[in-house]
CSV table of C-alpha atoms (C1' of nucleotides) in Angstrom, one decimal:
chain,number,residue,atom,x,y,z
R,1,MET,CA,77.7,314.0,211.4
R,2,ASN,CA,75.3,317.0,211.2
R,3,ASP,CA,72.2,315.2,209.8
R,4,LEU,CA,70.7,315.6,213.3
R,5,THR,CA,69.6,319.2,212.7
R,6,PRO,CA,67.1,318.5,209.8
R,7,LEU,CA,65.6,315.8,211.9
R,8,ASN,CA,65.1,318.0,214.9
R,9,VAL,CA,63.6,320.8,212.8
R,10,ARG,CA,60.8,318.5,211.6
R,11,ASN,CA,60.4,316.8,214.9
R,12,ALA,CA,57.1,318.5,215.7
R,13,ALA,CA,55.5,317.8,212.4
R,14,ALA,CA,56.6,314.2,212.4
R,15,GLN,CA,55.4,313.5,215.9
R,16,HIS,CA,52.2,311.8,214.6
R,17,ASP,CA,53.9,309.8,211.8
R,18,ALA,CA,57.2,308.3,212.7
R,19,SER,CA,57.5,306.5,209.4
R,20,LEU,CA,57.1,309.7,207.5
R,21,ALA,CA,59.9,311.2,209.5
R,22,ARG,CA,62.1,308.3,208.7
R,23,ARG,CA,61.2,308.6,205.1
R,24,GLY,CA,62.5,312.1,205.4
R,25,CYS,CA,66.0,310.9,206.2
R,26,PRO,CA,66.5,307.5,204.8
R,27,VAL,CA,70.2,307.5,205.6
R,28,SER,CA,69.6,307.8,209.3
R,29,ASP,CA,66.9,305.2,209.0
R,30,LEU,CA,69.3,302.8,207.3
R,31,LYS,CA,71.9,303.4,210.0
R,32,ASP,CA,69.3,302.4,212.6
R,33,ARG,CA,68.4,299.2,210.7
R,34,LEU,CA,72.0,298.3,210.4
R,35,ARG,CA,72.8,299.0,214.0
R,36,LYS,CA,69.8,297.0,215.1
R,37,SER,CA,71.1,294.1,213.0
R,38,GLY,CA,74.4,294.3,214.7
R,39,LEU,CA,76.2,295.7,211.6
R,40,ARG,CA,78.3,298.8,212.0
R,41,PRO,CA,76.9,301.5,209.7
R,42,THR,CA,80.0,302.1,207.7
R,43,ARG,CA,80.3,304.4,204.7
R,44,GLN,CA,80.3,301.4,202.3
R,45,ARG,CA,77.3,299.6,203.9
R,46,ILE,CA,75.3,302.8,203.9
R,47,SER,CA,76.1,303.6,200.3
R,48,LEU,CA,75.2,300.1,199.1
R,49,GLY,CA,72.1,300.0,201.3
R,50,TRP,CA,71.1,303.3,199.7
R,51,LEU,CA,71.6,301.9,196.2
R,52,LEU,CA,69.7,298.7,197.1
R,53,PHE,CA,66.7,300.0,199.0
R,54,ALA,CA,66.0,303.5,197.6
R,55,LYS,CA,64.2,302.3,194.5
R,56,GLY,CA,61.7,299.7,195.5
R,57,ASP,CA,62.0,296.0,194.9
R,58,ARG,CA,65.0,294.9,193.0
R,59,HIS,CA,66.9,291.8,191.9
R,60,ILE,CA,70.6,292.3,191.7
R,61,THR,CA,73.8,290.4,191.4
R,62,ALA,CA,77.1,291.2,193.1
R,63,GLU,CA,78.5,292.3,189.7
R,64,SER,CA,75.5,294.5,188.9
R,65,LEU,CA,75.5,296.2,192.2
R,66,PHE,CA,79.3,296.8,191.9
R,67,GLU,CA,78.8,298.4,188.5
R,68,GLU,CA,76.0,300.5,189.8
R,69,ALA,CA,78.2,301.7,192.6
R,70,MET,CA,81.0,302.5,190.2
R,71,ARG,CA,78.6,304.6,188.0
R,72,ALA,CA,77.4,306.4,191.2
R,73,ARG,CA,81.0,307.2,192.0
R,74,VAL,CA,80.7,305.2,195.2
R,75,PRO,CA,84.2,303.9,196.1
R,76,VAL,CA,83.8,300.3,197.1
R,77,SER,CA,85.6,297.1,196.2
R,78,LEU,CA,84.0,294.0,194.6
R,79,ALA,CA,85.0,292.0,197.6
R,80,THR,CA,83.1,294.3,199.9
R,81,VAL,CA,80.1,294.2,197.7
R,82,TYR,CA,80.1,290.4,198.1
R,83,ASN,CA,80.6,290.6,201.9
R,84,THR,CA,77.9,293.2,202.3
R,85,LEU,CA,75.3,291.3,200.2
R,86,HIS,CA,75.9,288.2,202.4
R,87,GLN,CA,75.8,290.1,205.6
R,88,PHE,CA,72.6,291.8,204.6
R,89,THR,CA,71.2,288.4,203.7
R,90,GLU,CA,72.2,287.0,207.1
R,91,VAL,CA,70.4,289.7,209.0
R,92,GLY,CA,67.3,289.4,206.8
R,93,LEU,CA,67.6,292.6,204.7
R,94,LEU,CA,68.0,290.6,201.5
R,95,ARG,CA,66.9,287.2,200.2
R,96,GLN,CA,69.3,285.1,198.1
R,97,LEU,CA,67.9,283.3,195.1
R,98,ALA,CA,69.3,280.5,193.0
R,99,VAL,CA,67.9,280.6,189.5
R,100,ASP,CA,70.6,279.4,187.2
R,101,GLY,CA,73.6,277.3,188.3
R,102,SER,CA,76.0,280.2,187.9
R,103,LYS,CA,75.6,283.6,189.6
R,104,SER,CA,73.5,284.4,192.7
R,105,TYR,CA,70.7,286.9,192.7
R,106,PHE,CA,69.6,289.0,195.7
R,107,ASP,CA,66.1,290.2,196.2
R,108,THR,CA,65.3,293.4,198.2
R,109,ASN,CA,61.8,292.1,198.7
R,110,VAL,CA,62.1,289.7,201.7
R,111,THR,CA,58.4,289.0,202.1
R,112,ASP,CA,57.0,285.6,201.0
R,113,HIS,CA,56.7,285.6,197.2
R,114,HIS,CA,57.8,283.7,194.1
R,115,HIS,CA,59.4,284.5,190.8
R,116,PHE,CA,59.3,284.6,187.1
R,117,PHE,CA,62.5,284.1,185.2
R,118,VAL,CA,63.1,284.8,181.6
R,119,GLU,CA,66.2,282.8,180.6
R,120,GLU,CA,66.8,284.7,177.3
R,121,ASP,CA,67.6,287.9,179.1
R,122,ASP,CA,68.4,286.7,182.6
R,123,GLN,CA,65.6,288.7,183.9
R,124,LEU,CA,63.9,288.1,187.3
R,125,MET,CA,60.5,289.4,188.2
R,126,ASP,CA,58.4,289.1,191.4
R,127,MET,CA,55.2,287.2,190.8
R,128,PRO,CA,52.3,289.7,191.0
R,129,MET,CA,50.1,287.6,193.2
R,130,GLU,CA,50.5,285.1,195.9
R,131,VAL,CA,50.8,281.6,194.5
R,132,ALA,CA,49.3,279.0,196.6
R,133,VAL,CA,51.5,275.9,196.6
R,134,GLY,CA,49.0,273.2,197.3
R,135,GLU,CA,49.5,270.5,199.8
R,136,LEU,CA,53.2,270.0,200.4
R,137,PRO,CA,54.2,266.5,201.4
R,138,ALA,CA,55.2,266.4,205.0
R,139,ALA,CA,58.9,267.0,205.6
R,140,PRO,CA,60.8,263.8,206.2
R,141,ALA,CA,61.3,262.9,209.9
R,142,GLY,CA,63.6,265.2,211.8
R,143,MET,CA,63.2,267.9,209.3
R,144,GLU,CA,61.2,271.1,209.0
R,145,ILE,CA,60.5,273.3,206.0
R,146,ALA,CA,62.8,276.3,206.0
R,147,ARG,CA,61.5,277.9,202.8
R,148,VAL,CA,59.6,277.1,199.6
R,149,ASP,CA,61.0,278.6,196.4
R,150,VAL,CA,58.9,278.6,193.2
R,151,ILE,CA,60.5,279.7,190.0
R,152,VAL,CA,58.3,279.9,186.8
R,153,ARG,CA,60.6,279.8,183.8
R,154,LEU,CA,59.3,281.8,180.9
R,155,ARG,CA,60.1,281.6,177.2
R,156,ARG,CA,59.5,284.4,174.7
R,157,LEU,CA,56.7,283.4,172.3
R,158,PRO,CA,57.8,283.3,168.7
R,159,GLY,CA,56.2,286.0,166.6
E,1,MET,CA,79.0,243.1,168.8
E,2,ASN,CA,77.7,239.8,170.1
E,3,ASP,CA,75.0,241.1,172.5
E,4,LEU,CA,72.5,240.0,169.9
E,5,THR,CA,72.5,236.3,170.9
E,6,PRO,CA,71.1,236.8,174.4
E,7,LEU,CA,68.4,238.9,173.0
E,8,ASN,CA,67.4,236.4,170.5
E,9,VAL,CA,67.4,233.6,173.0
E,10,ARG,CA,64.8,235.3,175.1
E,11,ASN,CA,62.9,236.6,172.1
E,12,ALA,CA,60.0,234.2,172.6
E,13,ALA,CA,59.5,234.9,176.2
E,14,ALA,CA,59.8,238.6,175.7
E,15,GLN,CA,57.4,238.8,172.8
E,16,HIS,CA,54.6,240.1,175.0
E,17,ASP,CA,56.8,242.6,176.9
E,18,ALA,CA,59.2,244.6,174.8
E,19,SER,CA,60.3,246.7,177.8
E,20,LEU,CA,61.4,243.5,179.6
E,21,ALA,CA,63.5,242.5,176.7
E,22,ARG,CA,65.2,245.9,176.6
E,23,ARG,CA,65.9,245.7,180.3
E,24,GLY,CA,67.7,242.5,179.4
E,25,CYS,CA,70.4,244.5,177.6
E,26,PRO,CA,70.6,248.0,178.9
E,27,VAL,CA,73.8,248.8,177.0
E,28,SER,CA,72.2,248.2,173.6
E,29,ASP,CA,69.1,250.1,174.7
E,30,LEU,CA,71.3,253.0,175.7
E,31,LYS,CA,73.0,253.0,172.4
E,32,ASP,CA,69.6,253.2,170.7
E,33,ARG,CA,68.5,256.1,172.8
E,34,LEU,CA,71.7,257.9,172.1
E,35,ARG,CA,71.5,257.3,168.4
E,36,LYS,CA,67.8,258.4,168.3
E,37,SER,CA,68.9,261.6,170.0
E,38,GLY,CA,71.5,262.2,167.4
E,39,LEU,CA,74.4,261.5,169.7
E,40,ARG,CA,77.1,259.0,168.7
E,41,PRO,CA,77.2,256.1,171.2
E,42,THR,CA,80.8,256.5,172.1
E,43,ARG,CA,82.6,254.5,174.8
E,44,GLN,CA,82.5,257.5,177.2
E,45,ARG,CA,78.8,258.3,176.7
E,46,ILE,CA,77.8,254.7,177.2
E,47,SER,CA,79.9,254.4,180.3
E,48,LEU,CA,78.5,257.6,181.8
E,49,GLY,CA,75.0,256.7,180.7
E,50,TRP,CA,75.3,253.4,182.4
E,51,LEU,CA,76.5,255.0,185.7
E,52,LEU,CA,73.6,257.5,185.4
E,53,PHE,CA,70.7,255.4,184.5
E,54,ALA,CA,71.4,251.9,185.9
E,55,LYS,CA,70.4,252.7,189.5
E,56,GLY,CA,67.1,254.5,189.3
E,57,ASP,CA,66.5,258.2,189.9
E,58,ARG,CA,69.6,260.1,190.9
E,59,HIS,CA,70.8,263.7,191.5
E,60,ILE,CA,74.4,264.2,190.5
E,61,THR,CA,76.9,267.0,189.8
E,62,ALA,CA,79.6,266.9,187.3
E,63,GLU,CA,82.2,266.4,190.0
E,64,SER,CA,80.3,263.6,191.7
E,65,LEU,CA,79.8,261.7,188.4
E,66,PHE,CA,83.4,262.2,187.6
E,67,GLU,CA,84.5,260.7,190.9
E,68,GLU,CA,82.1,257.8,190.4
E,69,ALA,CA,83.6,257.2,187.0
E,70,MET,CA,87.1,257.2,188.5
E,71,ARG,CA,86.0,254.7,191.2
E,72,ALA,CA,84.5,252.5,188.5
E,73,ARG,CA,87.8,252.7,186.6
E,74,VAL,CA,86.0,254.3,183.7
E,75,PRO,CA,88.6,256.4,181.9
E,76,VAL,CA,87.0,259.8,181.1
E,77,SER,CA,88.0,263.4,181.6
E,78,LEU,CA,86.2,265.9,183.6
E,79,ALA,CA,85.7,268.1,180.5
E,80,THR,CA,83.9,265.2,178.8
E,81,VAL,CA,81.7,264.7,181.9
E,82,TYR,CA,80.6,268.3,181.6
E,83,ASN,CA,80.0,268.0,177.9
E,84,THR,CA,78.1,264.7,178.2
E,85,LEU,CA,75.9,266.1,181.0
E,86,HIS,CA,75.0,269.1,178.9
E,87,GLN,CA,74.4,267.0,175.7
E,88,PHE,CA,72.2,264.6,177.6
E,89,THR,CA,70.3,267.5,179.0
E,90,GLU,CA,69.8,269.0,175.5
E,91,VAL,CA,68.3,265.8,174.2
E,92,GLY,CA,66.0,265.4,177.3
E,93,LEU,CA,67.8,262.4,179.0
E,94,LEU,CA,68.6,264.7,182.0
E,95,ARG,CA,67.1,267.7,183.7
E,96,GLN,CA,69.3,270.5,185.0
E,97,LEU,CA,68.4,272.0,188.4
E,98,ALA,CA,69.6,275.2,190.1
E,99,VAL,CA,69.4,274.8,193.8
E,100,ASP,CA,72.2,276.9,195.2
E,101,GLY,CA,74.0,279.6,193.4
E,102,SER,CA,77.2,277.5,193.0
E,103,LYS,CA,77.2,274.1,191.3
E,104,SER,CA,74.6,272.6,189.0
E,105,TYR,CA,72.7,269.4,189.7
E,106,PHE,CA,71.4,267.0,187.1
E,107,ASP,CA,68.3,264.8,187.7
E,108,THR,CA,67.9,261.5,185.9
E,109,ASN,CA,64.2,261.7,186.5
E,110,VAL,CA,62.9,263.9,183.7
E,111,THR,CA,59.2,263.6,184.5
E,112,ASP,CA,57.4,266.5,186.0
E,113,HIS,CA,58.1,266.7,189.7
E,114,HIS,CA,59.6,268.9,192.4
E,115,HIS,CA,62.3,268.7,195.0
E,116,PHE,CA,63.4,268.8,198.6
E,117,PHE,CA,66.8,270.2,199.4
E,118,VAL,CA,68.7,269.8,202.7
E,119,GLU,CA,71.2,272.7,202.8
E,120,GLU,CA,73.3,271.2,205.5
E,121,ASP,CA,74.4,268.2,203.5
E,122,ASP,CA,73.7,269.4,200.0
E,123,GLN,CA,71.2,266.6,199.5
E,124,LEU,CA,68.5,266.7,196.9
E,125,MET,CA,65.4,264.4,197.0
E,126,ASP,CA,62.5,264.0,194.6
E,127,MET,CA,59.2,264.9,196.2
E,128,PRO,CA,57.3,261.8,196.8
E,129,MET,CA,54.0,263.1,195.5
E,130,GLU,CA,52.9,265.5,192.9
E,131,VAL,CA,52.6,268.9,194.4
E,132,ALA,CA,49.8,271.0,192.9
E,133,VAL,CA,51.0,274.5,192.4
E,134,GLY,CA,47.8,276.4,192.6
E,135,GLU,CA,46.7,279.1,190.2
E,136,LEU,CA,49.8,280.5,188.6
E,137,PRO,CA,49.4,284.1,187.4
E,138,ALA,CA,49.2,284.3,183.7
E,139,ALA,CA,52.6,284.7,182.0
E,140,PRO,CA,53.2,288.3,180.9
E,141,ALA,CA,52.2,289.2,177.3
E,142,GLY,CA,54.4,287.5,174.7
E,143,MET,CA,55.6,284.9,177.1
E,144,GLU,CA,54.7,281.3,177.8
E,145,ILE,CA,55.6,279.1,180.8
E,146,ALA,CA,58.5,276.8,180.0
E,147,ARG,CA,58.7,275.1,183.3
E,148,VAL,CA,57.9,275.5,187.0
E,149,ASP,CA,60.5,274.6,189.5
E,150,VAL,CA,59.6,274.1,193.2
E,151,ILE,CA,62.3,273.6,195.7
E,152,VAL,CA,61.3,273.0,199.4
E,153,ARG,CA,64.3,273.8,201.5
E,154,LEU,CA,64.6,271.7,204.6
E,155,ARG,CA,66.4,272.3,207.9
E,156,ARG,CA,67.4,269.6,210.3
E,157,LEU,CA,65.3,269.9,213.5
E,158,PRO,CA,67.4,270.5,216.6
E,159,GLY,CA,67.4,267.5,219.0
A,1,DT,C1',87.9,258.5,155.3
A,2,DT,C1',86.1,262.1,157.7
A,3,DA,C1',83.3,264.5,160.6
A,4,DC,C1',82.3,264.0,165.3
A,5,DG,C1',84.4,263.2,170.1
A,6,DT,C1',87.7,263.2,173.5
A,7,DG,C1',91.7,264.6,176.6
A,8,DC,C1',94.4,267.8,178.3
A,9,DA,C1',95.8,272.1,179.8
A,10,DA,C1',94.9,276.7,179.7
A,11,DA,C1',91.2,280.3,180.0
A,12,DT,C1',87.1,282.3,182.3
A,13,DA,C1',83.7,283.4,185.6
A,14,DA,C1',82.0,283.8,190.2
A,15,DT,C1',83.2,284.0,194.6
A,16,DT,C1',86.2,283.7,198.8
A,17,DT,C1',90.1,284.5,201.7
A,18,DG,C1',94.5,286.5,204.0
A,19,DC,C1',96.4,290.3,205.6
A,20,DA,C1',97.9,295.1,206.2
A,21,DG,C1',95.8,299.3,206.8
A,22,DT,C1',91.4,302.2,208.1
A,23,DC,C1',87.5,303.7,210.7
A,24,DC,C1',83.5,303.5,213.9
A,25,DC,C1',82.2,303.4,219.0
Q,1,DG,C1',92.3,302.5,221.4
Q,2,DG,C1',90.8,298.4,219.9
Q,3,DG,C1',88.2,295.4,217.5
Q,4,DA,C1',85.2,295.6,213.5
Q,5,DC,C1',85.6,296.7,208.5
Q,6,DT,C1',87.7,297.4,204.0
Q,7,DG,C1',90.7,297.0,199.9
Q,8,DC,C1',93.6,294.6,197.2
Q,9,DA,C1',95.5,290.7,195.2
Q,10,DA,C1',96.0,286.0,195.4
Q,11,DA,C1',93.5,281.6,196.0
Q,12,DT,C1',89.5,278.6,195.1
Q,13,DT,C1',85.7,276.5,192.8
Q,14,DA,C1',82.8,275.5,188.9
Q,15,DT,C1',82.8,275.5,184.3
Q,16,DT,C1',84.2,276.3,179.3
Q,17,DT,C1',87.3,276.4,175.4
Q,18,DG,C1',91.1,275.5,171.9
Q,19,DC,C1',93.4,272.3,169.7
Q,20,DA,C1',95.9,267.9,168.5
Q,21,DC,C1',94.6,263.2,168.4
Q,22,DG,C1',91.3,259.2,168.4
Q,23,DT,C1',87.4,256.7,166.7
Q,24,DA,C1',82.5,255.4,165.1
Q,25,DA,C1',80.0,255.3,160.8
DNA sequence: TTACGTGCAAATAATTTGCAGTCCC
DNA sequence: GGGACTGCAAATTATTTGCACGTAA
């Protein structure tokens, strides 16, 4: 593991901006996040984490991430992709979404937000602005609200 | 088909309330609804419709309706239950809900409303009041909103 | 009669699991 | 070195499909 040298070299410059330093070495940042979550930073988890988090907010399925890994020549099994997605979800790195009764989607954006869904092309999009869900009825006795999911289903306009 | 006699008998009393008259013979009412939707009122569709609509608003899965049919000694295959649920959904007698990535739920309440979902026991409930979803962002160009689904996920409070 | 429905069993799709071997700490 | 992790293949779960037979119009 010789990724320590580059970090040391830029130590002085990064002193005033830790996040910049981390941005300089996303792999070691990812390792830290995994370790802090109690997950061993294995080859597969780092590769998948790299694919997931390097390109901004994304909505992926197990199958689509697996294909992406294959294309990137990352050797990983489909079973491990499923395991990794669920482990990442448990520790809060991902959020799982139920949009159609069949496959599960995972969102790399774990902040509070809602979604558009275009059924025709199975496409999920984050909603550009915060949607205020007005007055929710109180949760039944002995219950508390864990999460509110809003999905706005879109249809392509004819013409 | 001798279910006409009871209808005729109460004709006079029902004159001022057609819906009451229909409530008097739900089977023939169901047949009409099916026929109007372009679905042949077959033995299986009538039996399943009876199970679905006789007891007020319900949330069922293919598997749960199949079990219910078995218990009621209604001879029907699981494949037909799936077909029937989807056909009923297409003609607007049911509404399909995606709550968890795995199985599909069907709601006999097709009016606009939202849901509570208790993950621990896979239980779905209609929300008691209309929830106003505030200001939705405009649909992207060339799109229109087909439906808005709100699911409030509940967690059992400890203690 | 005849097209539409249904039952059954086999096919698919998404996901999970068991276990032998591998790798991080 | 030892327990956590991975890969593979087989098992599960939810759902769909093909086709011979049944039945409502």
